[in-house]
Amino acid sequence: MVSSNMAASVLKRCATAAVKVKSLSPSLSARRWLLSAAYTDSKMWEAREKDPQNLAVLANTMDRTYDRNLPVSSLIMSRFVDNISSREEIDQAEYYLYKFRHSPNCWYLRDWTIHGWIRQCLKHGARDKALHTLKNKIQYGIFPDDFTFNLLMDSFIKDADFKSACSVVEEVMLQEAFDLPSTQILSLYALGSYLATRPQLAVSEERALGASLLICGQKQDNTIGLSAQLLGNAFLGKVENLKGIHAVFKGMPLFWGRGYLGRALAIMERVAAASSDVKLSKDTLGYVNDLLHDLPLTSESDSSGEESGGEEDKKENTVDEDDQAEAAKLPEYVKKFKELNSQLESQGKVESTSFQDLVTALAQQNLAAAETPDLEQYESRVQAWEAEKRQLIQREKEMREKAEQEKQERLAAMAAAQQV
């Protein structure tokens, strides 16, 4: 019933080591669209061979196929997404993406369909849908490549929606897709800009930000990268202290060993012992100091006042004796932090430039160069997608011809049998 209504609705419409930076205007950097026009231009994508389709016909075909418990081909889903022309049709496509994901062909949603879906959402003012399907990727099958991640992240950064941009960074982290320097730079910029607003964070948000900072920061062995790792470990250490280690690594690509606050201090020790001019940013150290003093001196995971509720949360928040032993080390960690902080200051290894300004400078200095190989790779990828699509179309044509031939042979045999 829902699917027929859906079809009817369609028918009705027919990074550098230590970065020296000048003073930057926060308002100017907040509005800055980081990726160049060449990077975000859809001309190459729109230049692909067109395959005009009637969405009502495609919707009806999919509905009838699903009603017969047969698989819908990835080509039909691809054609539907490619032919979206309005915001309303975005909603229709979301429904069929969900249906496809829960069908026998769920593993065959094409990479170009995912890329096209995100582009269509951006084109028709539906970033909310793009982010919704991304965050619910298991239900929709939306697992973008790094270039597609960059486009969506940059779109949020353009409008200074750093919270949503960090939601995209979280998905990059979950897919462990920080391979491109451009993705690393955009992610660090989004994280730094969001943290500069000093948002009030729930434990689950601190966990996501911590993991994103830590994993992205590990890609850069410099002041920015180490500062990100320091704060990332501190966020995760806070979650560990309040909720136990299982609440930290469950569903995350993280090390499951206890002692994230200890690892944060190990970063400080590493910088203090380094012979290079690598530093830690002053505001990052201040953030860590605040996190440590926000923690109770004894573990109060059951009364921390943070989100608790469902069975899933209760399982994650189980604190065992080992977790309690780790939480009991907090006074020791606080004392050691003060000592290391003083040591770093005496060695001149505290960077006065804020983390936000450091990542802004990194973007301004390095992002343009990082775009060039991305665009070359994207062009090759689009060509490969088009070649693969042509092969699928040819195979589809051959199967239809074979099916028609078999049908005609059956009809001829039936006619001959009737004459006899």
Short mmCIF file of C-alpha atoms in Angstrom, two decimals:
data_model
loop_
_atom_site.label_atom_id
_atom_site.label_comp_id
_atom_site.label_asym_id
_atom_site.label_seq_id
_atom_site.Cartn_x
_atom_site.Cartn_y
_atom_site.Cartn_z
CA MET A 1 0.00 0.00 0.00
CA VAL A 2 2.82 2.37 0.97
CA SER A 3 4.80 1.48 -2.16
CA SER A 4 1.80 2.03 -4.46
CA ASN A 5 1.20 5.42 -2.86
CA MET A 6 4.87 6.22 -3.39
CA ALA A 7 4.64 5.35 -7.06
CA ALA A 8 1.47 7.38 -7.38
CA SER A 9 3.20 10.35 -5.78
CA VAL A 10 5.99 10.10 -8.34
CA LEU A 11 3.46 9.79 -11.14
CA LYS A 12 1.72 12.90 -9.88
CA ARG A 13 4.89 14.92 -10.44
CA CYS A 14 6.00 13.46 -13.60
CA ALA A 15 49.60 19.27 7.18
CA THR A 16 52.77 21.15 8.23
CA ALA A 17 54.94 20.69 11.38
CA ALA A 18 54.63 23.91 13.39
CA VAL A 19 52.46 26.38 11.62
CA LYS A 20 53.11 30.10 11.97
CA VAL A 21 49.91 32.03 11.41
CA LYS A 22 48.75 35.59 11.32
CA SER A 23 45.73 36.75 13.27
CA LEU A 24 42.59 35.54 11.51
CA SER A 25 39.10 36.93 11.65
CA PRO A 26 36.87 34.25 13.21
CA SER A 27 33.84 35.46 11.27
CA LEU A 28 35.74 35.39 7.99
CA SER A 29 37.18 31.91 8.54
CA ALA A 30 33.81 30.60 9.73
CA ARG A 31 32.17 31.58 6.45
CA ARG A 32 35.02 30.41 4.27
CA TRP A 33 34.15 27.74 1.73
CA LEU A 34 37.28 25.64 1.99
CA LEU A 35 37.16 23.56 -1.19
CA SER A 36 37.69 25.39 -4.47
CA ALA A 37 34.97 25.89 -7.07
CA ALA A 38 36.79 23.43 -9.34
CA TYR A 39 36.55 20.73 -6.67
CA THR A 40 32.86 21.17 -5.97
CA ASP A 41 31.85 21.83 -9.60
CA SER A 42 29.40 19.21 -10.86
CA LYS A 43 30.24 19.79 -14.54
CA MET A 44 32.24 16.58 -14.88
CA TRP A 45 29.50 14.61 -13.16
CA GLU A 46 26.71 16.17 -15.23
CA ALA A 47 28.65 15.51 -18.45
CA ARG A 48 28.07 11.77 -18.14
CA GLU A 49 25.98 10.01 -20.75
CA LYS A 50 22.32 10.74 -20.03
CA ASP A 51 19.70 8.07 -19.54
CA PRO A 52 16.37 9.94 -19.22
CA GLN A 53 13.74 7.95 -17.35
CA ASN A 54 10.18 8.41 -16.13
CA LEU A 55 10.34 8.11 -12.35
CA ALA A 56 6.73 6.96 -12.18
CA VAL A 57 7.50 4.05 -14.47
CA LEU A 58 10.63 3.16 -12.49
CA ALA A 59 8.73 3.37 -9.20
CA ASN A 60 5.94 1.18 -10.57
CA THR A 61 8.48 -1.34 -11.87
CA MET A 62 10.20 -1.54 -8.47
CA ASP A 63 6.90 -1.84 -6.62
CA ARG A 64 5.71 -4.71 -8.83
CA THR A 65 9.08 -6.43 -8.55
CA TYR A 66 9.10 -6.20 -4.76
CA ASP A 67 5.48 -7.40 -4.60
CA ARG A 68 6.57 -10.54 -6.44
CA ASN A 69 9.47 -10.99 -3.99
CA LEU A 70 12.01 -10.55 -6.78
CA PRO A 71 15.21 -8.49 -6.62
CA VAL A 72 15.35 -5.01 -8.12
CA SER A 73 18.46 -4.42 -10.21
CA SER A 74 21.06 -1.88 -9.14
CA LEU A 75 20.64 -0.22 -12.54
CA ILE A 76 17.03 0.68 -11.82
CA MET A 77 18.05 2.22 -8.49
CA SER A 78 20.84 4.08 -10.24
CA ARG A 79 18.47 5.43 -12.88
CA PHE A 80 16.00 6.58 -10.24
CA VAL A 81 18.65 8.57 -8.36
CA ASP A 82 20.13 10.00 -11.57
CA ASN A 83 16.75 11.34 -12.69
CA ILE A 84 15.79 13.17 -9.48
CA SER A 85 14.74 16.70 -10.39
CA SER A 86 13.17 18.13 -7.21
CA ARG A 87 13.19 18.11 -3.42
CA GLU A 88 10.03 15.98 -3.34
CA GLU A 89 11.67 13.31 -5.47
CA ILE A 90 14.51 13.20 -2.93
CA ASP A 91 11.95 11.86 -0.45
CA GLN A 92 10.78 9.26 -2.97
CA ALA A 93 14.36 8.15 -3.60
CA GLU A 94 15.02 7.84 0.14
CA TYR A 95 12.14 5.37 0.37
CA TYR A 96 13.45 3.24 -2.50
CA LEU A 97 17.02 3.33 -1.15
CA TYR A 98 15.63 1.88 2.06
CA LYS A 99 13.66 -0.76 0.15
CA PHE A 100 16.72 -1.68 -1.92
CA ARG A 101 18.88 -2.01 1.18
CA HIS A 102 16.38 -4.49 2.63
CA SER A 103 16.16 -6.54 -0.56
CA PRO A 104 18.17 -9.57 -1.80
CA ASN A 105 20.30 -7.24 -3.94
CA CYS A 106 21.27 -5.01 -1.01
CA TRP A 107 25.03 -5.54 -1.52
CA TYR A 108 24.91 -4.22 -5.09
CA LEU A 109 24.10 -0.54 -4.53
CA ARG A 110 26.67 1.02 -6.86
CA ASP A 111 29.30 3.48 -5.69
CA TRP A 112 28.19 5.95 -8.36
CA THR A 113 24.62 5.73 -7.05
CA ILE A 114 25.82 6.68 -3.55
CA HIS A 115 27.85 9.56 -4.97
CA GLY A 116 24.91 10.65 -7.12
CA TRP A 117 22.55 10.52 -4.12
CA ILE A 118 24.74 12.89 -2.10
CA ARG A 119 25.12 15.23 -5.09
CA GLN A 120 21.35 15.26 -5.66
CA CYS A 121 20.74 16.06 -1.99
CA LEU A 122 23.17 18.98 -2.17
CA LYS A 123 21.67 20.18 -5.45
CA HIS A 124 18.08 20.16 -4.21
CA GLY A 125 18.62 21.59 -0.73
CA ALA A 126 18.30 18.27 1.10
CA ARG A 127 21.52 18.04 3.09
CA ASP A 128 19.43 16.84 6.03
CA LYS A 129 18.46 13.77 4.00
CA ALA A 130 22.07 13.18 2.97
CA LEU A 131 23.19 13.30 6.60
CA HIS A 132 20.25 11.19 7.79
CA THR A 133 20.94 8.39 5.32
CA LEU A 134 24.67 8.61 6.06
CA LYS A 135 24.20 8.33 9.83
CA ASN A 136 21.73 5.48 9.23
CA LYS A 137 23.98 3.83 6.66
CA ILE A 138 23.07 0.30 7.74
CA GLN A 139 19.45 1.00 6.85
CA TYR A 140 20.16 2.79 3.55
CA GLY A 141 23.47 1.37 2.36
CA ILE A 142 25.10 4.80 2.09
CA PHE A 143 28.87 4.27 2.41
CA PRO A 144 30.46 7.17 0.48
CA ASP A 145 34.00 7.40 -0.85
CA ASP A 146 36.39 10.06 0.45
CA PHE A 147 35.66 12.55 -2.36
CA THR A 148 31.93 12.36 -1.63
CA PHE A 149 32.59 12.79 2.09
CA ASN A 150 34.55 15.92 1.28
CA LEU A 151 31.72 17.46 -0.75
CA LEU A 152 29.18 16.96 2.04
CA MET A 153 31.54 18.11 4.78
CA ASP A 154 32.50 21.24 2.85
CA SER A 155 28.84 22.08 2.27
CA PHE A 156 28.21 22.24 6.02
CA ILE A 157 31.43 24.15 6.65
CA LYS A 158 30.36 26.72 4.06
CA ASP A 159 27.33 27.58 6.19
CA ALA A 160 29.32 27.44 9.45
CA ASP A 161 27.27 24.41 10.54
CA PHE A 162 30.25 22.84 12.25
CA LYS A 163 28.18 20.45 14.34
CA SER A 164 26.77 18.78 11.22
CA ALA A 165 30.22 18.89 9.60
CA CYS A 166 31.55 16.99 12.63
CA SER A 167 28.74 14.46 12.20
CA VAL A 168 30.18 13.79 8.74
CA VAL A 169 33.68 13.56 10.25
CA GLU A 170 32.33 10.96 12.67
CA GLU A 171 31.16 8.83 9.74
CA VAL A 172 34.56 9.23 8.07
CA MET A 173 36.11 8.02 11.32
CA LEU A 174 33.77 5.02 11.55
CA GLN A 175 34.74 4.03 7.99
CA GLU A 176 38.41 4.77 8.79
CA ALA A 177 38.52 6.87 5.62
CA PHE A 178 41.10 9.51 6.57
CA ASP A 179 43.44 8.47 3.76
CA LEU A 180 43.27 11.63 1.65
CA PRO A 181 45.17 14.69 2.95
CA SER A 182 42.20 16.81 1.87
CA THR A 183 39.85 14.77 4.07
CA GLN A 184 42.24 15.08 7.00
CA ILE A 185 42.44 18.86 6.58
CA LEU A 186 38.69 19.36 6.24
CA SER A 187 38.03 17.09 9.20
CA LEU A 188 40.51 18.87 11.46
CA TYR A 189 39.11 22.23 10.37
CA ALA A 190 35.55 21.15 11.19
CA LEU A 191 36.59 19.68 14.55
CA GLY A 192 38.66 22.72 15.51
CA SER A 193 35.94 25.17 14.51
CA TYR A 194 33.27 23.26 16.40
CA LEU A 195 35.35 22.92 19.57
CA ALA A 196 36.13 26.65 19.43
CA THR A 197 32.45 27.29 20.17
CA ARG A 198 32.87 25.38 23.46
CA PRO A 199 29.71 23.31 22.95
CA GLN A 200 27.95 21.54 25.81
CA LEU A 201 28.52 17.89 25.00
CA ALA A 202 26.80 14.72 26.10
CA VAL A 203 29.00 11.71 26.85
CA SER A 204 28.12 10.10 23.50
CA GLU A 205 29.18 13.30 21.68
CA GLU A 206 32.46 13.46 23.60
CA ARG A 207 33.08 9.86 22.61
CA ALA A 208 32.47 10.58 18.92
CA LEU A 209 34.59 13.74 18.94
CA GLY A 210 37.34 12.02 20.87
CA ALA A 211 37.56 9.12 18.45
CA SER A 212 37.49 11.50 15.46
CA LEU A 213 40.24 13.71 16.88
CA LEU A 214 42.39 10.73 17.84
CA ILE A 215 42.17 8.77 14.58
CA CYS A 216 42.43 11.81 12.31
CA GLY A 217 45.24 13.27 14.43
CA GLN A 218 47.25 10.07 14.06
CA LYS A 219 47.61 10.89 10.36
CA GLN A 220 49.73 13.98 11.15
CA ASP A 221 52.91 13.85 13.22
CA ASN A 222 53.08 17.56 14.00
CA THR A 223 51.73 20.16 16.41
CA ILE A 224 48.21 19.88 15.01
CA GLY A 225 48.18 16.09 14.91
CA LEU A 226 49.59 15.65 18.41
CA SER A 227 47.26 18.29 19.86
CA ALA A 228 44.32 16.45 18.26
CA GLN A 229 45.54 13.12 19.65
CA LEU A 230 45.96 14.65 23.11
CA LEU A 231 42.41 16.00 23.20
CA GLY A 232 40.99 12.88 21.58
CA ASN A 233 42.52 10.62 24.21
CA ALA A 234 41.32 12.98 26.94
CA PHE A 235 37.71 12.90 25.70
CA LEU A 236 37.81 9.11 25.50
CA GLY A 237 39.45 8.95 28.91
CA LYS A 238 36.59 10.95 30.37
CA VAL A 239 34.06 8.53 28.87
CA GLU A 240 36.10 5.60 30.20
CA ASN A 241 36.23 7.15 33.65
CA LEU A 242 32.46 7.70 33.77
CA LYS A 243 31.10 4.73 31.84
CA GLY A 244 33.82 2.08 31.66
CA ILE A 245 36.00 0.89 28.78
CA HIS A 246 33.21 -0.97 26.98
CA ALA A 247 31.36 2.33 26.49
CA VAL A 248 34.47 3.66 24.74
CA PHE A 249 35.29 1.09 22.08
CA LYS A 250 31.92 -0.54 21.34
CA GLY A 251 31.12 0.13 17.69
CA MET A 252 34.27 2.23 17.28
CA PRO A 253 37.56 1.43 15.51
CA LEU A 254 39.44 1.98 18.77
CA PHE A 255 41.93 0.11 20.92
CA TRP A 256 40.08 -1.71 23.72
CA GLY A 257 42.78 -1.42 26.32
CA ARG A 258 42.11 0.68 29.42
CA GLY A 259 43.97 3.89 30.20
CA TYR A 260 42.99 6.59 27.68
CA LEU A 261 43.82 9.37 30.13
CA GLY A 262 47.23 7.76 30.55
CA ARG A 263 47.67 7.82 26.77
CA ALA A 264 46.84 11.51 26.73
CA LEU A 265 49.62 12.13 29.24
CA ALA A 266 51.95 9.93 27.15
CA ILE A 267 51.43 12.39 24.27
CA MET A 268 52.57 15.21 26.54
CA GLU A 269 55.62 13.19 27.62
CA ARG A 270 56.45 12.45 23.99
CA VAL A 271 56.37 16.16 23.08
CA ALA A 272 58.43 17.09 26.14
CA ALA A 273 61.08 14.54 25.18
CA ALA A 274 61.10 15.38 21.45
CA SER A 275 64.15 17.12 20.01
CA SER A 276 62.08 18.73 17.25
CA ASP A 277 60.13 21.97 17.56
CA VAL A 278 56.79 20.16 17.80
CA LYS A 279 54.46 21.68 20.41
CA LEU A 280 51.00 21.31 21.92
CA SER A 281 48.49 24.12 21.57
CA LYS A 282 47.72 26.08 24.73
CA ASP A 283 43.95 25.96 24.34
CA THR A 284 44.05 22.18 23.82
CA LEU A 285 45.98 21.80 27.08
CA GLY A 286 43.41 24.05 28.73
CA TYR A 287 40.61 21.87 27.40
CA VAL A 288 42.28 18.76 28.82
CA ASN A 289 42.74 20.50 32.16
CA ASP A 290 39.02 21.32 32.27
CA LEU A 291 38.09 17.74 31.37
CA LEU A 292 40.22 16.36 34.19
CA HIS A 293 38.70 18.73 36.75
CA ASP A 294 35.17 17.96 35.53
CA LEU A 295 35.60 14.32 36.47
CA PRO A 296 34.53 13.09 39.92
CA LEU A 297 37.34 11.89 42.17
CA THR A 298 35.52 8.56 42.44
CA SER A 299 33.67 6.78 39.65
CA GLU A 300 30.00 7.78 39.59
CA SER A 301 28.98 6.15 36.35
CA ASP A 302 25.46 5.38 37.52
CA SER A 303 24.75 8.95 38.63
CA SER A 304 26.79 11.03 36.22
CA GLY A 305 23.71 12.82 34.96
CA GLU A 306 24.60 12.03 31.36
CA GLU A 307 22.42 10.13 28.93
CA SER A 308 21.20 6.83 30.23
CA GLY A 309 18.14 4.94 29.34
CA GLY A 310 17.70 2.02 27.00
CA GLU A 311 18.98 -1.50 27.41
CA GLU A 312 21.80 -0.71 24.99
CA ASP A 313 23.01 2.16 27.18
CA LYS A 314 22.83 0.01 30.31
CA LYS A 315 25.01 -2.65 28.69
CA GLU A 316 27.54 -0.05 27.52
CA ASN A 317 27.64 1.64 30.91
CA THR A 318 28.51 -1.49 32.88
CA VAL A 319 31.51 -0.66 35.04
CA ASP A 320 33.58 -3.56 36.40
CA GLU A 321 36.35 -3.72 38.98
CA ASP A 322 39.06 -3.01 36.42
CA ASP A 323 37.19 0.11 35.29
CA GLN A 324 36.92 1.26 38.89
CA ALA A 325 40.65 0.67 39.38
CA GLU A 326 41.39 2.81 36.33
CA ALA A 327 39.03 5.56 37.54
CA ALA A 328 40.83 5.53 40.92
CA LYS A 329 43.99 6.74 39.13
CA LEU A 330 42.40 10.13 38.42
CA PRO A 331 44.22 12.05 41.22
CA GLU A 332 47.50 10.62 39.94
CA TYR A 333 46.64 11.69 36.38
CA VAL A 334 45.72 15.22 37.51
CA LYS A 335 49.00 15.59 39.38
CA LYS A 336 51.03 14.28 36.45
CA PHE A 337 49.21 16.57 34.02
CA LYS A 338 50.17 19.62 36.08
CA GLU A 339 53.81 18.52 36.17
CA LEU A 340 53.97 17.86 32.43
CA ASN A 341 52.17 21.08 31.61
CA SER A 342 54.72 23.05 33.65
CA GLN A 343 57.55 21.17 31.95
CA LEU A 344 56.20 21.95 28.48
CA GLU A 345 55.85 25.63 29.35
CA SER A 346 59.40 25.80 30.68
CA GLN A 347 60.68 24.15 27.47
CA GLY A 348 58.76 26.57 25.25
CA LYS A 349 56.70 23.73 23.82
CA VAL A 350 53.28 25.28 24.35
CA GLU A 351 51.94 26.80 21.14
CA SER A 352 50.12 30.07 21.88
CA THR A 353 48.19 29.96 18.59
CA SER A 354 44.77 28.39 19.10
CA PHE A 355 43.98 24.97 17.67
CA GLN A 356 41.30 26.55 15.47
CA ASP A 357 43.76 29.03 13.97
CA LEU A 358 46.33 26.28 13.47
CA VAL A 359 43.92 24.13 11.44
CA THR A 360 42.67 27.20 9.56
CA ALA A 361 46.24 27.99 8.53
CA LEU A 362 46.79 24.36 7.57
CA ALA A 363 43.75 24.51 5.29
CA GLN A 364 44.81 27.78 3.70
CA GLN A 365 48.35 26.59 3.08
CA ASN A 366 47.89 22.93 2.09
CA LEU A 367 44.36 22.28 0.89
CA ALA A 368 44.80 23.67 -2.64
CA ALA A 369 47.74 21.34 -3.31
CA ALA A 370 45.79 18.40 -1.87
CA GLU A 371 42.91 19.01 -4.28
CA THR A 372 44.89 18.29 -7.45
CA PRO A 373 45.42 14.53 -7.00
CA ASP A 374 41.84 14.22 -5.71
CA LEU A 375 40.42 15.70 -8.90
CA GLU A 376 42.62 13.49 -11.07
CA GLN A 377 41.51 10.43 -9.14
CA TYR A 378 37.87 11.53 -9.32
CA GLU A 379 38.02 11.90 -13.09
CA SER A 380 39.43 8.39 -13.42
CA ARG A 381 36.81 7.06 -11.01
CA VAL A 382 33.93 8.61 -12.95
CA GLN A 383 35.29 7.10 -16.18
CA ALA A 384 35.55 3.68 -14.50
CA TRP A 385 31.99 4.01 -13.19
CA GLU A 386 30.72 4.84 -16.66
CA ALA A 387 32.52 1.87 -18.17
CA GLU A 388 31.07 -0.44 -15.53
CA LYS A 389 27.61 1.00 -16.08
CA ARG A 390 27.82 0.40 -19.83
CA GLN A 391 28.73 -3.23 -19.17
CA LEU A 392 25.73 -3.61 -16.88
CA ILE A 393 23.43 -2.02 -19.45
CA GLN A 394 24.74 -4.36 -22.14
CA ARG A 395 24.25 -7.35 -19.86
CA GLU A 396 20.74 -6.16 -19.07
CA LYS A 397 19.96 -5.85 -22.78
CA GLU A 398 21.28 -9.36 -23.50
CA MET A 399 19.23 -10.85 -20.66
CA ARG A 400 16.09 -9.14 -21.90
CA GLU A 401 16.68 -10.37 -25.43
CA LYS A 402 17.29 -13.89 -24.14
CA ALA A 403 14.13 -13.74 -22.03
CA GLU A 404 12.12 -12.49 -25.02
CA GLN A 405 13.53 -15.23 -27.23
CA GLU A 406 12.63 -17.90 -24.66
CA LYS A 407 9.15 -16.43 -24.39
CA GLN A 408 8.64 -16.55 -28.15
CA GLU A 409 9.90 -20.14 -28.23
CA ARG A 410 7.42 -21.12 -25.51
CA LEU A 411 4.58 -19.41 -27.37
CA ALA A 412 5.55 -21.14 -30.60
CA ALA A 413 5.68 -24.52 -28.83
CA MET A 414 2.26 -23.90 -27.28
CA ALA A 415 0.81 -22.93 -30.67
CA ALA A 416 2.27 -26.02 -32.29
CA ALA A 417 0.87 -28.20 -29.51
CA GLN A 418 -2.59 -26.70 -29.98
CA GLN A 419 -2.52 -27.40 -33.75
CA VAL A 420 -1.63 -31.02 -33.11
#
